[in-house]
PDB file of C-alpha atoms and ligand atoms in Angstrom:
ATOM      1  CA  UNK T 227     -12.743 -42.279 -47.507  1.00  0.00           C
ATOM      2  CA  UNK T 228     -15.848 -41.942 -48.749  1.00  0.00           C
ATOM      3  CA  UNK T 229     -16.576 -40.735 -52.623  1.00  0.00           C
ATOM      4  CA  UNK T 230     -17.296 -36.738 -51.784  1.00  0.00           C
ATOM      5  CA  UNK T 231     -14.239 -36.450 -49.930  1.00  0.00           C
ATOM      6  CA  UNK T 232     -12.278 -38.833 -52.865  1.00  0.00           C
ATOM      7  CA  UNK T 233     -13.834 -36.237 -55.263  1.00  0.00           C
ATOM      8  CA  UNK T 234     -12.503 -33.322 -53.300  1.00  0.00           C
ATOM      9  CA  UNK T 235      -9.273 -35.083 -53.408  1.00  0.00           C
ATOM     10  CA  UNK T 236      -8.900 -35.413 -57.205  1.00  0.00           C
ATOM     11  CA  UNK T 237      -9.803 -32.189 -57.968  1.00  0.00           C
ATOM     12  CA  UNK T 238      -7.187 -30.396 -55.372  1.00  0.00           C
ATOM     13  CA  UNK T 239      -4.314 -33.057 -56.650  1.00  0.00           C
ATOM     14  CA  UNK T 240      -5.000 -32.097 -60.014  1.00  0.00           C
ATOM     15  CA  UNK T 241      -6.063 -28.164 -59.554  1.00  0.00           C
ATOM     16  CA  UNK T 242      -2.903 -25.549 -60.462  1.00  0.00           C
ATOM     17  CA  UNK T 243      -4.044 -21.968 -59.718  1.00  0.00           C
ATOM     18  CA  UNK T 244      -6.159 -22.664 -56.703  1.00  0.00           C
ATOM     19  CA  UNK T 245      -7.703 -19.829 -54.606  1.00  0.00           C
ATOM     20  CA  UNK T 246      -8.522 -19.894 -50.809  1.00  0.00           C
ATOM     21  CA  UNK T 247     -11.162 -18.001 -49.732  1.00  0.00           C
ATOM     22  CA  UNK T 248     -11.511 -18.104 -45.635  1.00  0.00           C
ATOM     23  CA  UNK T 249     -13.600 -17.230 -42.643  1.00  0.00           C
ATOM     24  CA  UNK T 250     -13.981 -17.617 -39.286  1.00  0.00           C
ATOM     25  CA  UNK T 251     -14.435 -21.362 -39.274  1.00  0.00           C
ATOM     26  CA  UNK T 252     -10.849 -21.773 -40.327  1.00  0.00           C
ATOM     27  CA  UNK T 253      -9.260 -19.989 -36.594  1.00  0.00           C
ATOM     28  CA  UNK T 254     -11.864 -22.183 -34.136  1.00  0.00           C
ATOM     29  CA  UNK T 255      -9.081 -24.697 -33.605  1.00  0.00           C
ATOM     30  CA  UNK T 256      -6.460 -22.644 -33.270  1.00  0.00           C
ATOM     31  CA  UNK T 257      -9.078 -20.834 -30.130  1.00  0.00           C
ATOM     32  CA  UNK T 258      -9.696 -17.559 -31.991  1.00  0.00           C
ATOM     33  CA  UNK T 259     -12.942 -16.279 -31.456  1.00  0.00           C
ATOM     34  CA  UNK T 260     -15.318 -15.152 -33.861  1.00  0.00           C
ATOM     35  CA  UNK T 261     -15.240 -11.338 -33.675  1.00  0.00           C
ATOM     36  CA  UNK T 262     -17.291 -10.205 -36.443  1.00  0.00           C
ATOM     37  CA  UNK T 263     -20.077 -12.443 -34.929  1.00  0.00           C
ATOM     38  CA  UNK T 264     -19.759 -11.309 -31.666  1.00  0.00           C
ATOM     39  CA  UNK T 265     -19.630 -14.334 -29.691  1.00  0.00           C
ATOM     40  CA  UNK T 266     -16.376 -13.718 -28.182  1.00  0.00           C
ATOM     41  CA  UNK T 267     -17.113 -10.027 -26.805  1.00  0.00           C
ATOM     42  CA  UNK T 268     -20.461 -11.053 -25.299  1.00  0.00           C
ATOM     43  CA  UNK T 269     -18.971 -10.532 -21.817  1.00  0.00           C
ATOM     44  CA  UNK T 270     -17.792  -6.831 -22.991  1.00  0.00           C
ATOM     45  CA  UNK T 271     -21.638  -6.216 -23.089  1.00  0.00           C
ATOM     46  CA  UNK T 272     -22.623  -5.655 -19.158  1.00  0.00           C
ATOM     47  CA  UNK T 273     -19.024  -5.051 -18.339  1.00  0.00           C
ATOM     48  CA  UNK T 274     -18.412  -1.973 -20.225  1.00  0.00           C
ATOM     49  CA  UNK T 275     -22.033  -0.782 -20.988  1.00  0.00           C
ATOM     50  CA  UNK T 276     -20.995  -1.004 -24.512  1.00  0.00           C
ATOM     51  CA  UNK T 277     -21.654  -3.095 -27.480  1.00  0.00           C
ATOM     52  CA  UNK T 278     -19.373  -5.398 -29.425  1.00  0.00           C
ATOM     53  CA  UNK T 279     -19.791  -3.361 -32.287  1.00  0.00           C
ATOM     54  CA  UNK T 280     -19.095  -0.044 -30.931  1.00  0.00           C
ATOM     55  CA  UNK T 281     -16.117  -1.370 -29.074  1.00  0.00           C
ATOM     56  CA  UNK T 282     -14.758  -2.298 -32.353  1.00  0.00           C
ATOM     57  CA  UNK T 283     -15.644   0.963 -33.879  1.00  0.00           C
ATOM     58  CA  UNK T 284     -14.007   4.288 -35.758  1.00  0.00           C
ATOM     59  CA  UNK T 285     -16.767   6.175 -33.345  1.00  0.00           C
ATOM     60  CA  UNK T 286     -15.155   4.461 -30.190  1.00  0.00           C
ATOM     61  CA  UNK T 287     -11.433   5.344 -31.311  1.00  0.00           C
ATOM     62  CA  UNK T 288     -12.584   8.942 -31.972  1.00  0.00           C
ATOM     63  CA  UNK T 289     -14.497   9.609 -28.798  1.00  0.00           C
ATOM     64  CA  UNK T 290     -12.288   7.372 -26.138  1.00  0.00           C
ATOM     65  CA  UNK T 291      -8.699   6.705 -27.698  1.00  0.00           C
ATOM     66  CA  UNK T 292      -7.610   5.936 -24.334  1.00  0.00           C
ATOM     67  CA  UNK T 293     -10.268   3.411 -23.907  1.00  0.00           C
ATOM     68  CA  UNK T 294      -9.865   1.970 -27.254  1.00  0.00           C
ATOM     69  CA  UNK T 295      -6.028   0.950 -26.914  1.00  0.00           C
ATOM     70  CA  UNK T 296      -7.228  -0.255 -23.141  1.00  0.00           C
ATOM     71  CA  UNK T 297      -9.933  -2.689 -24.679  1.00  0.00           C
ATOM     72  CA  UNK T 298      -7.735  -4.131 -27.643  1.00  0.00           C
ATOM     73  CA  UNK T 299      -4.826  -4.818 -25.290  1.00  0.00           C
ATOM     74  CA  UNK T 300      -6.911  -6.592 -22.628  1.00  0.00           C
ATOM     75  CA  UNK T 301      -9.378  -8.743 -25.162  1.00  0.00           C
ATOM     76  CA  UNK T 302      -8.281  -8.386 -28.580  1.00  0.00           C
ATOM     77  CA  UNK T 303      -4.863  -9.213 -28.772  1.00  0.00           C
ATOM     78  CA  UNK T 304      -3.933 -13.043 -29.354  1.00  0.00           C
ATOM     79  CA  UNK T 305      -0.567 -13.292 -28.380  1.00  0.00           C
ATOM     80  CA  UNK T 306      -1.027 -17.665 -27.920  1.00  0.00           C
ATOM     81  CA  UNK T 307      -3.118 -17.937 -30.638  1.00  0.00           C
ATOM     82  CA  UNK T 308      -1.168 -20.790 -33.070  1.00  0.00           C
ATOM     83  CA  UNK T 309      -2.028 -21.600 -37.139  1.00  0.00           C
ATOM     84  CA  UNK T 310      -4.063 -25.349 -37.155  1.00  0.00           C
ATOM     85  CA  UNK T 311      -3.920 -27.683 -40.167  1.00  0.00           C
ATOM     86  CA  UNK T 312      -5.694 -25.901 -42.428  1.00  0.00           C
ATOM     87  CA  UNK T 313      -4.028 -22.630 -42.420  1.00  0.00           C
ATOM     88  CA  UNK T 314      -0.801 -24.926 -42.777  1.00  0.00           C
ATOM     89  CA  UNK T 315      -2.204 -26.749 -45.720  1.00  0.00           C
ATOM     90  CA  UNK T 316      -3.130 -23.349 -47.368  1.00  0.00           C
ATOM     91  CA  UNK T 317       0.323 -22.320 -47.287  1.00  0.00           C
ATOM     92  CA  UNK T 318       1.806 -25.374 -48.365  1.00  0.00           C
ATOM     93  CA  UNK T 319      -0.106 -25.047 -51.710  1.00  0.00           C
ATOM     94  CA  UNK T 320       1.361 -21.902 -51.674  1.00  0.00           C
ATOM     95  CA  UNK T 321       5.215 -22.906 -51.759  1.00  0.00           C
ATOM     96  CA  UNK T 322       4.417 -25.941 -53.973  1.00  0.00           C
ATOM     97  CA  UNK T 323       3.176 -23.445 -56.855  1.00  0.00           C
ATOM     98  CA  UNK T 324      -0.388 -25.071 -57.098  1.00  0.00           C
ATOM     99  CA  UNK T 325      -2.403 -22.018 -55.101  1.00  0.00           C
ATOM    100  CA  UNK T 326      -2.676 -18.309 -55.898  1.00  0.00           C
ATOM    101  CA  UNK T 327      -3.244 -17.680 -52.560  1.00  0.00           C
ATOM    102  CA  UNK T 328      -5.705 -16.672 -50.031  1.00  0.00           C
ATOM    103  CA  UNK T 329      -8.242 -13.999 -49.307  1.00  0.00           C
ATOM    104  CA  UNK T 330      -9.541 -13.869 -45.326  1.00  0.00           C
ATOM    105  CA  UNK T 331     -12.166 -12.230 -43.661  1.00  0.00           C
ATOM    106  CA  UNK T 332     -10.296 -13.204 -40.392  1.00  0.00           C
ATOM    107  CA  UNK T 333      -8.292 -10.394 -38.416  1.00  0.00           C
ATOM    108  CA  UNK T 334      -5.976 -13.052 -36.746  1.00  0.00           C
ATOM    109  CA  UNK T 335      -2.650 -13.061 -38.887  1.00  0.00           C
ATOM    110  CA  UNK T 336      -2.614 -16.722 -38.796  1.00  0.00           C
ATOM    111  CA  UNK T 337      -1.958 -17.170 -42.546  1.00  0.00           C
ATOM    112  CA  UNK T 338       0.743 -15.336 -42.584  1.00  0.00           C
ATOM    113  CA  UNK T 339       2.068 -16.938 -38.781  1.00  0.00           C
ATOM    114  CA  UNK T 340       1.564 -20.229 -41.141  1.00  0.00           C
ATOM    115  CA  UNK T 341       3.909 -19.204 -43.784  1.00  0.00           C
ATOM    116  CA  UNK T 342       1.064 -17.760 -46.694  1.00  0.00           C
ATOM    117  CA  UNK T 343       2.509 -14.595 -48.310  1.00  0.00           C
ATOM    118  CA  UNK T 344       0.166 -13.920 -50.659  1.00  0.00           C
ATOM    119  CA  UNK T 345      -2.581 -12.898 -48.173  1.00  0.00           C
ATOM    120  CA  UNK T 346      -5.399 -10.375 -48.685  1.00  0.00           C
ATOM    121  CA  UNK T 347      -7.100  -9.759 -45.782  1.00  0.00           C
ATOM    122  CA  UNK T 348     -10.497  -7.914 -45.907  1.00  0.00           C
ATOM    123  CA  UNK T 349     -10.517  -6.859 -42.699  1.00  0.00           C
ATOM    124  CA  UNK T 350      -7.420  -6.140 -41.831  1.00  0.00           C
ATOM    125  CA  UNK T 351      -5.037  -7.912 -39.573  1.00  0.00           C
ATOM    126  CA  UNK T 352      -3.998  -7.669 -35.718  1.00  0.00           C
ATOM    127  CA  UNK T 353      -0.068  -8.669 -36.791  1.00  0.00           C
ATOM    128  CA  UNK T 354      -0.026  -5.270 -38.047  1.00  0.00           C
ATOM    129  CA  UNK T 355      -0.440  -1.903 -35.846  1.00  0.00           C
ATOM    130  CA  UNK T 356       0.284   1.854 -36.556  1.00  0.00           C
ATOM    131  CA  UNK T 357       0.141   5.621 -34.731  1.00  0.00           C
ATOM    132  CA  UNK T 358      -3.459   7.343 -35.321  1.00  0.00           C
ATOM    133  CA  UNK T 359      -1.551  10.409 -35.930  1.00  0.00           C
ATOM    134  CA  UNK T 360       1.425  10.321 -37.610  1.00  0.00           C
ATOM    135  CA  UNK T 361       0.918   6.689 -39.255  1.00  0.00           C
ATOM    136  CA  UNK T 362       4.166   5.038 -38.248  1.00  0.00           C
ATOM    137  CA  UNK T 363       4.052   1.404 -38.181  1.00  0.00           C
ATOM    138  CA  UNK T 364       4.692  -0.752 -35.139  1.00  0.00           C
ATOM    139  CA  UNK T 365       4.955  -4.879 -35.673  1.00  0.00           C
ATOM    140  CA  UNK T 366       2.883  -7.666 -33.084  1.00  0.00           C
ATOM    141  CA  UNK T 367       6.135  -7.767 -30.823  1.00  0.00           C
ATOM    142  CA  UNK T 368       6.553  -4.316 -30.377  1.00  0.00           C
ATOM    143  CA  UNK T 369       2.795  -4.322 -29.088  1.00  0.00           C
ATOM    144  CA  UNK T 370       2.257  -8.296 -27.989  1.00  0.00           C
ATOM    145  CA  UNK T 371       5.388  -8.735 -25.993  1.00  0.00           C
ATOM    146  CA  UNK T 372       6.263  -5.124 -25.570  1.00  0.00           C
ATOM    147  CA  UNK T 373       2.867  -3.644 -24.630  1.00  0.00           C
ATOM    148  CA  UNK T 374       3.784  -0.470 -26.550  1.00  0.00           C
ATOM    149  CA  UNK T 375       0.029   1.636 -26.494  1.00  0.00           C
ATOM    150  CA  UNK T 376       1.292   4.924 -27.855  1.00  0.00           C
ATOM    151  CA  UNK T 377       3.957   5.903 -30.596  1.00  0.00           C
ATOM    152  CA  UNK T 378       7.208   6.457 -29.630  1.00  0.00           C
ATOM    153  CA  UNK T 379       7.652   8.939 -32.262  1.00  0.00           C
ATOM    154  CA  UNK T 380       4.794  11.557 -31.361  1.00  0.00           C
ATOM    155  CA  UNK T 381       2.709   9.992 -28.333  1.00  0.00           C
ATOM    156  CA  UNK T 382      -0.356   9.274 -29.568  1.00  0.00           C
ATOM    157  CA  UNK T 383      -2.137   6.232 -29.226  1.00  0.00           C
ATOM    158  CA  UNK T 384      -1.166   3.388 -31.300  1.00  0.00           C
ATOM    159  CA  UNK T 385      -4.154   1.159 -33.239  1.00  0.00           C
ATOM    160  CA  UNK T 386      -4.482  -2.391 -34.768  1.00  0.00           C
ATOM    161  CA  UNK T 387      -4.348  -2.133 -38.520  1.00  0.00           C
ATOM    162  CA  UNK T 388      -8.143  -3.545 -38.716  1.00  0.00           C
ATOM    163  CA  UNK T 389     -11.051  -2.302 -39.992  1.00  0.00           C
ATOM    164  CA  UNK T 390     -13.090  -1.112 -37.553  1.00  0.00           C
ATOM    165  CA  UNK T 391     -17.099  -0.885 -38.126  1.00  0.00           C
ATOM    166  CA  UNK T 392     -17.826   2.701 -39.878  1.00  0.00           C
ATOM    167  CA  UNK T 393     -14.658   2.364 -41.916  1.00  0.00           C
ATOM    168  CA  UNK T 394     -13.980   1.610 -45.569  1.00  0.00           C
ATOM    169  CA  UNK T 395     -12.337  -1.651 -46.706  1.00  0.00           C
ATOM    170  CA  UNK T 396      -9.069  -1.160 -48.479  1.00  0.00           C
ATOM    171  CA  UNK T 397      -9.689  -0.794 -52.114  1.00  0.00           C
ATOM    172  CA  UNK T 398      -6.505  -2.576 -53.269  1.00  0.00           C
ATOM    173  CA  UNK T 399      -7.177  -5.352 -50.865  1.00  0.00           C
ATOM    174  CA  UNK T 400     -10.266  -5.986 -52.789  1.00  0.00           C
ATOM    175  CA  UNK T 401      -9.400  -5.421 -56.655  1.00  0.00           C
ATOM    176  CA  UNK T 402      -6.558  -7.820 -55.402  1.00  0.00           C
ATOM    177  CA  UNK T 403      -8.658 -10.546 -54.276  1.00  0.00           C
ATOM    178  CA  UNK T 404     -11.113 -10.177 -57.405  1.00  0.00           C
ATOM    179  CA  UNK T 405      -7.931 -10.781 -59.651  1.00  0.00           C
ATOM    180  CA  UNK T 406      -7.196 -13.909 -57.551  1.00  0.00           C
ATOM    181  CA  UNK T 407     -10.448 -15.135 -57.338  1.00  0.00           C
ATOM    182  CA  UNK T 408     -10.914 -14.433 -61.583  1.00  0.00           C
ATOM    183  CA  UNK T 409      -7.635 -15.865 -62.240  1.00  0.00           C
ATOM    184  CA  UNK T 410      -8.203 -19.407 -60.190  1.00  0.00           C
ATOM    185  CA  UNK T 411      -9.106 -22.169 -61.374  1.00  0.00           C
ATOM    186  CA  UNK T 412     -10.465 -23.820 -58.481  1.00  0.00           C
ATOM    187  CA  UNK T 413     -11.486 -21.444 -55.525  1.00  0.00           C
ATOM    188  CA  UNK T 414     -11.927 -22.857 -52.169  1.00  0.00           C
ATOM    189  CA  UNK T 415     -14.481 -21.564 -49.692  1.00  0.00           C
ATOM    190  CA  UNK T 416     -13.478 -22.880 -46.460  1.00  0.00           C
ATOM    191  CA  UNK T 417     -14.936 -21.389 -43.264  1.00  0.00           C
ATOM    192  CA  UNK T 418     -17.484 -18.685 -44.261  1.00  0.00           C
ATOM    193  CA  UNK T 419     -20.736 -18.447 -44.569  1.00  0.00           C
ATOM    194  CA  UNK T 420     -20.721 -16.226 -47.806  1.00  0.00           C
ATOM    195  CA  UNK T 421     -23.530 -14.440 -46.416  1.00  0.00           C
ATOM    196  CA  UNK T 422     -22.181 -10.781 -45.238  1.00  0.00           C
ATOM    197  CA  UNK T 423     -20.159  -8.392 -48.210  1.00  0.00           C
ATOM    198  CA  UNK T 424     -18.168  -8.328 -49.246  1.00  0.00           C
ATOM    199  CA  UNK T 425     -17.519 -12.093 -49.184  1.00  0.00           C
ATOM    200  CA  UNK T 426     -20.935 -12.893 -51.296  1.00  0.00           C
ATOM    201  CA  UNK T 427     -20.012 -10.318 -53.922  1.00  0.00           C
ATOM    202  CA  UNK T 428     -16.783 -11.664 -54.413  1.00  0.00           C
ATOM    203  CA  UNK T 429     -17.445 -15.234 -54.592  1.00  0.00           C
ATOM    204  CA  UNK T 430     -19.552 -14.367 -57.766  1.00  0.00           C
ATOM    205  CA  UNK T 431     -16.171 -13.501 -59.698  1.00  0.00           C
ATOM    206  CA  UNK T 432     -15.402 -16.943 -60.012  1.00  0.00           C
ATOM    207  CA  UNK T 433     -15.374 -18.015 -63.497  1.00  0.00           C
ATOM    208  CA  UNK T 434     -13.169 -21.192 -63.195  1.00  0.00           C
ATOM    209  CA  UNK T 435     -13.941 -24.681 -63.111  1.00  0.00           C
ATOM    210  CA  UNK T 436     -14.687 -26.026 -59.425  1.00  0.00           C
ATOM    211  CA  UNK T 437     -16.384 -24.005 -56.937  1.00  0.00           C
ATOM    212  CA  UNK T 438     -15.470 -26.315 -53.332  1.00  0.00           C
ATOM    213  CA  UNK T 439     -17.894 -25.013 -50.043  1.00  0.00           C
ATOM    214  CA  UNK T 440     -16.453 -26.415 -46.579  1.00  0.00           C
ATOM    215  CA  UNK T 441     -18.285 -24.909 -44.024  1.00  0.00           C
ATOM    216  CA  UNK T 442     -20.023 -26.144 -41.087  1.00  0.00           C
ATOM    217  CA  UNK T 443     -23.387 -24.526 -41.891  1.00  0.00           C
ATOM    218  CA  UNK T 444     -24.987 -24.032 -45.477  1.00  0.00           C
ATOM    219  CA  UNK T 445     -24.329 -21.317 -47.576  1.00  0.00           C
ATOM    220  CA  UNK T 446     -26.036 -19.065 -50.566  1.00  0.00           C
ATOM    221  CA  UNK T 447     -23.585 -20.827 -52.793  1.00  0.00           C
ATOM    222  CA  UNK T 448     -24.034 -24.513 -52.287  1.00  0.00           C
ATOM    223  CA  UNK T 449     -26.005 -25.112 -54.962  1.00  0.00           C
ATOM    224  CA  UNK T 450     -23.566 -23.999 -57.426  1.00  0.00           C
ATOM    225  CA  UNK T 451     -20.479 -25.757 -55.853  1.00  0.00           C
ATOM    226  CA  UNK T 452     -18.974 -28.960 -56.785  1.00  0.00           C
ATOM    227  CA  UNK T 453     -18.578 -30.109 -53.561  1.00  0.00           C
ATOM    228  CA  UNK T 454     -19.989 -28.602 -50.772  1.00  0.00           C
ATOM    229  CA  UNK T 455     -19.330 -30.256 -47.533  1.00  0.00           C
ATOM    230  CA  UNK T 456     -20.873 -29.674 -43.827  1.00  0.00           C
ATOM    231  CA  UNK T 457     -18.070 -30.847 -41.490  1.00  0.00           C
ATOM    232  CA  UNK T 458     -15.289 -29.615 -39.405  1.00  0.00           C
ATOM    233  CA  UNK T 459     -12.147 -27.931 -41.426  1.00  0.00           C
ATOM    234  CA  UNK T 460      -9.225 -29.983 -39.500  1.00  0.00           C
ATOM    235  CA  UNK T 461     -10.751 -33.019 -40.241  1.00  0.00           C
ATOM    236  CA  UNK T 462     -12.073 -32.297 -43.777  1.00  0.00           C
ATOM    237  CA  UNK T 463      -7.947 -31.455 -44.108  1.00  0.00           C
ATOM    238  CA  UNK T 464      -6.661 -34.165 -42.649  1.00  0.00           C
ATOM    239  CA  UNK T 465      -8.768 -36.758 -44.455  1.00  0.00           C
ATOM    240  CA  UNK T 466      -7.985 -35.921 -47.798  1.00  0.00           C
ATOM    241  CA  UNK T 467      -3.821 -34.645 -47.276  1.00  0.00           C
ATOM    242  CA  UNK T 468      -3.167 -38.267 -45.520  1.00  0.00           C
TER     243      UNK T 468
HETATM  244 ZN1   ZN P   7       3.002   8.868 -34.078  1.00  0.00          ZN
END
């Protein structure tokens, strides 16, 4: 092992209130694509006649419900989609006491799938879906296995529990992850790029003592980190838990 990674080690052995902070970098081995950057709905493109974005839009759901719930069932949903090392890792900090949790930009559920319960995710999550009218709440089986598309209550379509572009994030989501990220002190980046908000804005909130970057490209941040390392998560993981 060489001293970077021996460093990394050290200060995760000895770090008690450690907080996870996680992108898209974290789901690639599990096979999740990377939404938000588009690179998984480039086929939607000449297919539909629509762009990612507005496919994943509050304009879409308004003007085409119908089309909506038919696009997230065929291409969203993630029914084989399994937690990888890392997001195992995460949540084993969790049950031994020694992590405050995790904030995610991902929409995949795979922190909680991995056994993390305290989980703040920014954009929502696809484990979660409710009615667009009267708001009741339908779990990943109901829709996954069950292919439920509108409420059995009052008919009307039925929508992931995401944030969808033109929509607000969830304001207790984020004064939840600032308290995590002001009360850690170590906060892991792992898997994000730090570069769209409100991921850069919360990062600066950190007022602890070691500020670790794993990410496959650079970010804003690495100059202020401890230890900022350009490789792949699993095997960052697995090199310094063996
Ligand atoms: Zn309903």
């Amino acid at each position: 092992m060489n001293q970077k990674m021996e460093h990394l080690k050290n200060i995760i052995n000895e770090a008690n209130d450690i907080t996870f902070f996680t992108g898209a970098g974290v789901s690639v081995a599990s096979g999740v694509p990377d939404f938000r950057s588009m690179g998984g709905l480039f086929d939607e493109i000449s297919k539909e006649g629509y762009a990612p974005e507005y496919l994943l839009s509050a304009e879409y759901l308004q003007n085409d419900p119908e089309g909506f719930v038919d696009f997230y069932h065929k291409r969203l949903l993630l029914a084989d989609k399994q937690p990888n090392a890392v997001h195992q890792w995460i949540a084993q900090l969790e049950h031994e006491h020694r992590s405050l949790g995790v904030i995610t930009q991902n929409i995949d559920g795979l922190h909680t799938d991995a056994g993390s319960t305290h989980v703040d995710e920014l954009h929502g999550t696809l484990n979660r879906f409710y009615c667009i009218q009267c708001h009741h709440q339908y779990d990943k089986a109901s829709v996954m296995t069950h292919h439920i598309r509108h409420c059995e209550k009052c008919g009307s379509p039925i929508r992931p529990d995401i944030v969808l572009y033109g929509e607000m994030l969830d304001e207790q989501t984020i004064s939840n992850a600032i308290q995590k990220i002001k009360a850690a002190d170590t906060l892991v980046v792992l898997g994000s790029s730090l570069v769209v908000q409100p991921a850069a804005g919360l990062i600066s909130y950190f007022e602890g003592q070691h500020l670790i970057i794993i990410n496959k490209d650079a970010t804003p941040y690495d100059r202020t980190a401890d230890v900022v390392i350009h490789d792949d998560m699993v095997s960052v993981v697995n090199a310094i838990t063996e």
